[in-house]
Each structure stands twice: as structure tokens, then as C-alpha cells.
């Protein structure tokens, strides 16, 4: 299984950035996909998730209203549109996958991450 995240970079506060994650080795449309992030010295934080057919998006409290998760099952990709970025959004962002029968806090598959840095 490979989850290849891309799209990170250095931006200024208030800017937008779009992350993408390409999946291989899994039956993509059967998986709930999610984004997590981890800042230096902090625990991993849930960012967003999306159900197998694209419904039921869920967001972490700190990103709700600013970030949007989406997926394209034909292309086996999941994206994260990040608007109104803040310095506190600085972190390594990871995409992850789980089946519906897996506990919601357990994602067996997680990619290598992409760095997002937001300057003030």
C-alpha cells in the first residue's frame, strides 16, 4: 500500500494551498480517507475525513470552515483544500486510509507526509 502526499510548501498567512494524495495497492473506493497533521513537539491531530463515496466529510475543530476534503475514486486521489492558512497550521500533513469496520481512530495505512509551513 502506498499513499503519496504532495502539494506542501511555504506560504504566507491567509494564503491557500491544496494537498493531494495518490493511493495505490488498495481498493480505494472501499476506504475512508483522512488527513492528519503533526507539528514539531505536538501529537498527531485529526484534520479531516471523507467516506468511501465522498459523503459525510468530517473536520477537526481547528480547521472547520477553512479546509475542504474531497476525493476522486476514478483517479484514486484524495485532496485537501486549505484556505485562510494560519501559522498554527504549520505541520507535516499525512493522508491515511481505513475500512469502515476499523475503529474510527485507527488508520492502518498512512503515507509519508508533506510539509506545510505558514509564515506570519
Coordinates of N, CA and C in Angstrom, one line a residue:
X1 N 0.9 -1.2 0.0 CA 0.0 0.0 0.0 C 0.9 1.2 0.0
X2 N 0.6 2.2 -0.9 CA 1.3 3.4 -0.9 C 0.3 4.6 -0.9
X3 N 0.6 5.5 -0.1 CA -0.2 6.8 0.0 C 0.8 7.9 -0.2
X4 N 0.8 8.5 -1.3 CA 1.8 9.5 -1.7 C 1.2 10.9 -1.6
X5 N 1.5 11.6 -0.6 CA 1.0 13.0 -0.4 C 1.9 14.0 -1.1
X6 N 1.4 15.0 -1.7 CA 2.1 16.1 -2.3 C 1.4 17.4 -2.2
X7 N 2.1 18.5 -2.6 CA 1.4 19.8 -2.6 C 1.8 20.7 -1.5
X8 N 2.6 20.2 -0.6 CA 3.0 21.1 0.5 C 4.0 22.2 0.1
X9 N 4.2 23.1 1.0 CA 5.2 24.2 0.6 C 5.1 25.3 1.7
X10 N 5.8 26.3 1.3 CA 5.9 27.5 2.2 C 5.0 28.6 1.7
X11 N 4.0 29.0 2.5 CA 3.1 30.1 2.1 C 3.0 31.1 3.2
X12 N 2.3 32.2 2.9 CA 2.1 33.2 3.9 C 0.7 33.1 4.6
X13 N 0.6 33.6 5.7 CA -0.7 33.6 6.4 C -1.8 34.2 5.5
X14 N -2.9 33.5 5.5 CA -4.0 34.0 4.6 C -4.0 33.4 3.2
X15 N -2.9 32.7 2.8 CA -2.9 32.1 1.5 C -3.6 30.8 1.5
X16 N -3.7 30.2 0.4 CA -4.4 28.9 0.2 C -3.3 27.9 -0.4
X17 N -3.6 26.6 -0.1 CA -2.8 25.5 -0.6 C -3.6 24.3 -0.8
X18 N -3.3 23.5 -1.7 CA -4.1 22.3 -2.0 C -3.2 21.1 -1.9
X19 N -3.5 20.2 -1.1 CA -2.7 18.9 -0.9 C -3.4 17.8 -1.7
X20 N -2.6 16.9 -2.2 CA -3.2 15.7 -2.9 C -2.5 14.5 -2.4
X21 N -3.2 13.4 -2.4 CA -2.7 12.1 -2.0 C -3.1 11.1 -3.0
X22 N -2.2 10.4 -3.6 CA -2.4 9.3 -4.6 C -2.3 8.0 -3.9
X23 N -3.3 7.1 -4.0 CA -3.2 5.8 -3.4 C -3.0 4.7 -4.4
X24 N -2.3 3.7 -3.9 CA -2.1 2.5 -4.7 C -2.0 1.3 -3.8
X25 N -2.4 0.2 -4.3 CA -2.3 -1.0 -3.5 C -3.5 -1.3 -2.6
X26 N -4.5 -0.5 -2.8 CA -5.8 -0.7 -2.0 C -6.9 -0.5 -3.0
X27 N -8.1 -1.1 -2.6 CA -9.3 -0.9 -3.4 C -9.8 0.5 -2.9
X28 N -9.4 1.5 -3.5 CA -9.6 2.9 -3.0 C -11.0 3.2 -2.6
X29 N -11.9 2.9 -3.5 CA -13.3 3.3 -3.2 C -14.0 2.5 -2.0
X30 N -13.3 1.6 -1.5 CA -13.8 0.9 -0.3 C -13.2 1.4 1.0
X31 N -12.4 2.5 0.9 CA -11.7 3.0 2.1 C -12.2 4.4 2.5
X32 N -12.4 4.7 3.7 CA -12.5 6.0 4.3 C -11.1 6.6 4.2
X33 N -11.0 7.8 3.7 CA -9.7 8.5 3.6 C -9.7 9.7 4.5
X34 N -8.5 10.0 5.0 CA -8.4 11.1 6.0 C -7.1 11.8 5.9
X35 N -7.0 13.0 6.4 CA -5.8 13.7 6.6 C -5.5 14.0 8.1
X36 N -4.3 13.8 8.4 CA -3.8 14.1 9.8 C -2.7 15.1 9.6
X37 N -2.3 15.7 10.7 CA -1.1 16.6 10.7 C -0.4 16.5 12.0
X38 N 0.9 16.7 12.0 CA 1.7 16.7 13.2 C 2.7 17.8 13.2
X39 N 2.6 18.7 14.1 CA 3.6 19.8 14.3 C 4.7 19.4 15.2
X40 N 5.9 20.0 15.1 CA 7.0 19.6 16.0 C 6.6 19.7 17.4
X41 N 6.9 18.6 18.2 CA 6.6 18.6 19.6 C 5.2 18.4 20.0
X42 N 4.3 18.2 19.0 CA 2.9 18.0 19.3 C 2.4 16.6 18.8
X43 N 1.3 16.2 19.4 CA 0.7 15.0 19.0 C 0.1 15.1 17.6
X44 N -0.1 13.9 16.9 CA -0.7 13.9 15.7 C -2.2 14.4 15.9
X45 N -2.7 15.2 14.9 CA -4.0 15.8 15.0 C -4.8 15.4 13.8
X46 N -6.1 15.0 14.1 CA -7.0 14.7 13.0 C -7.4 16.0 12.3
X47 N -7.4 16.0 11.0 CA -7.7 17.2 10.2 C -9.1 17.0 9.5
X48 N -9.2 15.9 8.8 CA -10.5 15.7 8.0 C -10.6 14.3 7.5
X49 N -11.8 13.9 7.3 CA -12.0 12.5 6.7 C -13.2 12.6 5.8
X50 N -13.3 11.6 4.9 CA -14.3 11.5 3.9 C -14.7 10.1 3.7
X51 N -16.0 9.8 3.5 CA -16.5 8.5 3.4 C -16.1 7.9 2.0
X52 N -16.4 6.7 1.8 CA -16.0 5.9 0.6 C -16.5 6.6 -0.7
X53 N -17.8 7.0 -0.7 CA -18.4 7.6 -1.9 C -18.3 9.1 -1.9
X54 N -17.7 9.7 -0.9 CA -17.5 11.1 -0.9 C -18.4 11.8 0.1
X55 N -19.3 11.1 0.7 CA -20.2 11.8 1.7 C -19.6 11.9 3.0
X56 N -20.4 12.5 3.9 CA -20.0 12.5 5.3 C -18.7 13.1 5.7
X57 N -18.2 14.2 5.0 CA -17.0 14.8 5.5 C -17.0 15.2 6.9
X58 N -15.9 15.0 7.6 CA -15.7 15.4 9.0 C -14.5 16.2 9.1
X59 N -14.5 17.2 10.0 CA -13.3 18.1 10.1 C -12.9 18.3 11.6
X60 N -11.7 18.5 11.8 CA -11.2 18.8 13.1 C -11.6 20.2 13.4
X61 N -11.8 20.5 14.7 CA -12.3 21.8 15.2 C -11.5 23.0 14.7
X62 N -10.2 22.8 14.6 CA -9.3 23.9 14.3 C -9.3 24.3 12.8
X63 N -9.8 23.4 11.9 CA -9.8 23.7 10.5 C -11.2 23.8 9.9
X64 N -12.2 23.5 10.7 CA -13.6 23.6 10.2 C -13.9 24.9 9.6
X65 N -14.4 25.0 8.4 CA -14.8 26.2 7.8 C -13.7 26.8 6.9
X66 N -12.5 26.3 7.0 CA -11.3 26.7 6.2 C -10.8 25.7 5.3
X67 N -10.9 24.4 5.7 CA -10.4 23.3 4.9 C -11.5 22.5 4.3
X68 N -11.3 22.0 3.1 CA -12.3 21.1 2.4 C -11.6 19.8 1.9
X69 N -12.1 18.7 2.3 CA -11.6 17.4 1.8 C -12.5 16.9 0.7
X70 N -11.9 16.3 -0.3 CA -12.6 15.8 -1.4 C -11.9 14.5 -2.0
X71 N -12.5 13.8 -2.8 CA -11.9 12.6 -3.3 C -12.3 12.3 -4.8
X72 N -11.5 11.6 -5.5 CA -11.8 11.2 -6.9 C -11.5 9.7 -6.9
X73 N -12.6 8.9 -6.9 CA -12.4 7.5 -6.8 C -11.8 6.9 -8.1
X74 N -12.2 7.6 -9.2 CA -11.6 7.1 -10.5 C -10.1 7.3 -10.6
X75 N -9.6 8.4 -10.0 CA -8.2 8.7 -10.0 C -7.5 8.2 -8.8
X76 N -8.3 7.7 -7.8 CA -7.7 7.2 -6.6 C -6.9 8.2 -5.8
X77 N -7.5 9.4 -5.7 CA -6.9 10.5 -5.0 C -7.8 11.1 -4.0
X78 N -7.2 11.7 -3.0 CA -7.9 12.5 -2.0 C -7.2 13.8 -1.9
X79 N -7.9 14.9 -1.8 CA -7.4 16.2 -1.7 C -7.8 17.0 -0.5
X80 N -7.0 17.9 -0.2 CA -7.3 18.8 1.0 C -7.1 20.2 0.5
X81 N -8.2 21.0 0.3 CA -8.1 22.4 0.0 C -8.0 23.2 1.3
X82 N -6.9 23.9 1.5 CA -6.7 24.7 2.7 C -6.7 26.2 2.4
X83 N -7.7 26.9 2.9 CA -7.8 28.3 2.8 C -7.6 29.0 4.1
X84 N -7.3 30.3 3.9 CA -7.1 31.2 5.1 C -6.1 30.5 6.1
X85 N -5.0 30.1 5.5 CA -4.0 29.4 6.3 C -3.4 30.3 7.4
X86 N -3.1 29.7 8.6 CA -2.6 30.4 9.7 C -1.2 29.8 10.1
X87 N -0.4 30.5 10.8 CA 0.9 29.9 11.2 C 0.7 28.6 12.0
X88 N -0.3 28.5 12.8 CA -0.6 27.3 13.5 C -1.0 26.1 12.7
X89 N -1.2 26.3 11.4 CA -1.4 25.2 10.5 C -0.1 24.5 10.1
X90 N 1.0 25.1 10.4 CA 2.3 24.6 10.1 C 2.5 23.2 10.7
X91 N 2.7 22.2 9.8 CA 2.8 20.8 10.2 C 3.2 19.9 9.1
X92 N 3.5 18.7 9.3 CA 3.6 17.7 8.3 C 2.2 17.1 8.2
X93 N 1.7 17.0 7.0 CA 0.4 16.5 6.7 C 0.4 15.1 6.1
X94 N -0.3 14.2 6.6 CA -0.3 12.8 6.2 C -1.7 12.5 5.7
X95 N -1.8 11.7 4.7 CA -3.1 11.1 4.3 C -3.1 9.6 4.8
X96 N -4.3 9.2 5.1 CA -4.5 7.9 5.7 C -5.7 7.2 5.2
X97 N -5.8 5.9 5.4 CA -6.9 5.1 4.9 C -7.3 4.0 5.9
X98 N -8.6 3.8 6.0 CA -9.1 2.7 6.8 C -10.4 2.2 6.2
X99 N -10.8 1.0 6.6 CA -12.1 0.4 6.2 C -13.1 0.9 7.2
X100 N -14.3 0.8 6.9 CA -15.4 1.3 7.8 C -15.5 0.5 9.0
X101 N -15.1 -0.8 9.0 CA -15.3 -1.6 10.2 C -14.1 -1.5 11.1
X102 N -13.1 -0.7 10.7 CA -12.0 -0.4 11.6 C -12.4 0.8 12.5
X103 N -12.0 0.7 13.8 CA -12.3 1.8 14.7 C -11.9 3.1 14.1
X104 N -12.7 4.2 14.4 CA -12.5 5.5 13.7 C -11.2 6.1 14.0
X105 N -10.6 5.7 15.1 CA -9.3 6.3 15.5 C -8.1 5.4 15.0
X106 N -8.4 4.4 14.3 CA -7.3 3.5 13.8 C -7.2 3.5 12.3
X107 N -6.2 4.1 11.8 CA -5.9 4.1 10.4 C -4.7 3.2 10.1
X108 N -4.9 2.0 9.6 CA -3.8 1.1 9.3 C -2.8 1.6 8.3
X109 N -3.3 2.5 7.4 CA -2.4 2.9 6.3 C -2.2 4.4 6.4
X110 N -1.0 4.8 6.4 CA -0.7 6.3 6.4 C 0.6 6.5 5.6
X111 N 0.5 7.6 4.8 CA 1.6 8.0 3.9 C 2.8 8.6 4.6
X112 N 3.7 9.1 3.8 CA 4.9 9.7 4.3 C 4.8 11.1 4.7
X113 N 3.8 11.8 4.3 CA 3.6 13.2 4.7 C 4.2 14.2 3.8
X114 N 3.6 15.4 3.8 CA 4.1 16.5 3.1 C 4.2 17.8 4.0
X115 N 5.2 18.5 4.0 CA 5.4 19.7 4.9 C 4.6 20.9 4.4
X116 N 3.9 21.5 5.3 CA 3.2 22.7 5.1 C 3.8 23.7 6.1
X117 N 4.3 24.8 5.6 CA 4.8 25.9 6.5 C 4.1 27.2 6.2
X118 N 3.5 27.8 7.2 CA 2.8 29.0 7.0 C 3.5 30.1 7.8
X119 N 4.0 31.1 7.1 CA 4.7 32.2 7.8 C 3.8 33.3 8.1
X120 N 4.1 34.0 9.2 CA 3.2 35.1 9.6 C 3.5 36.4 8.9

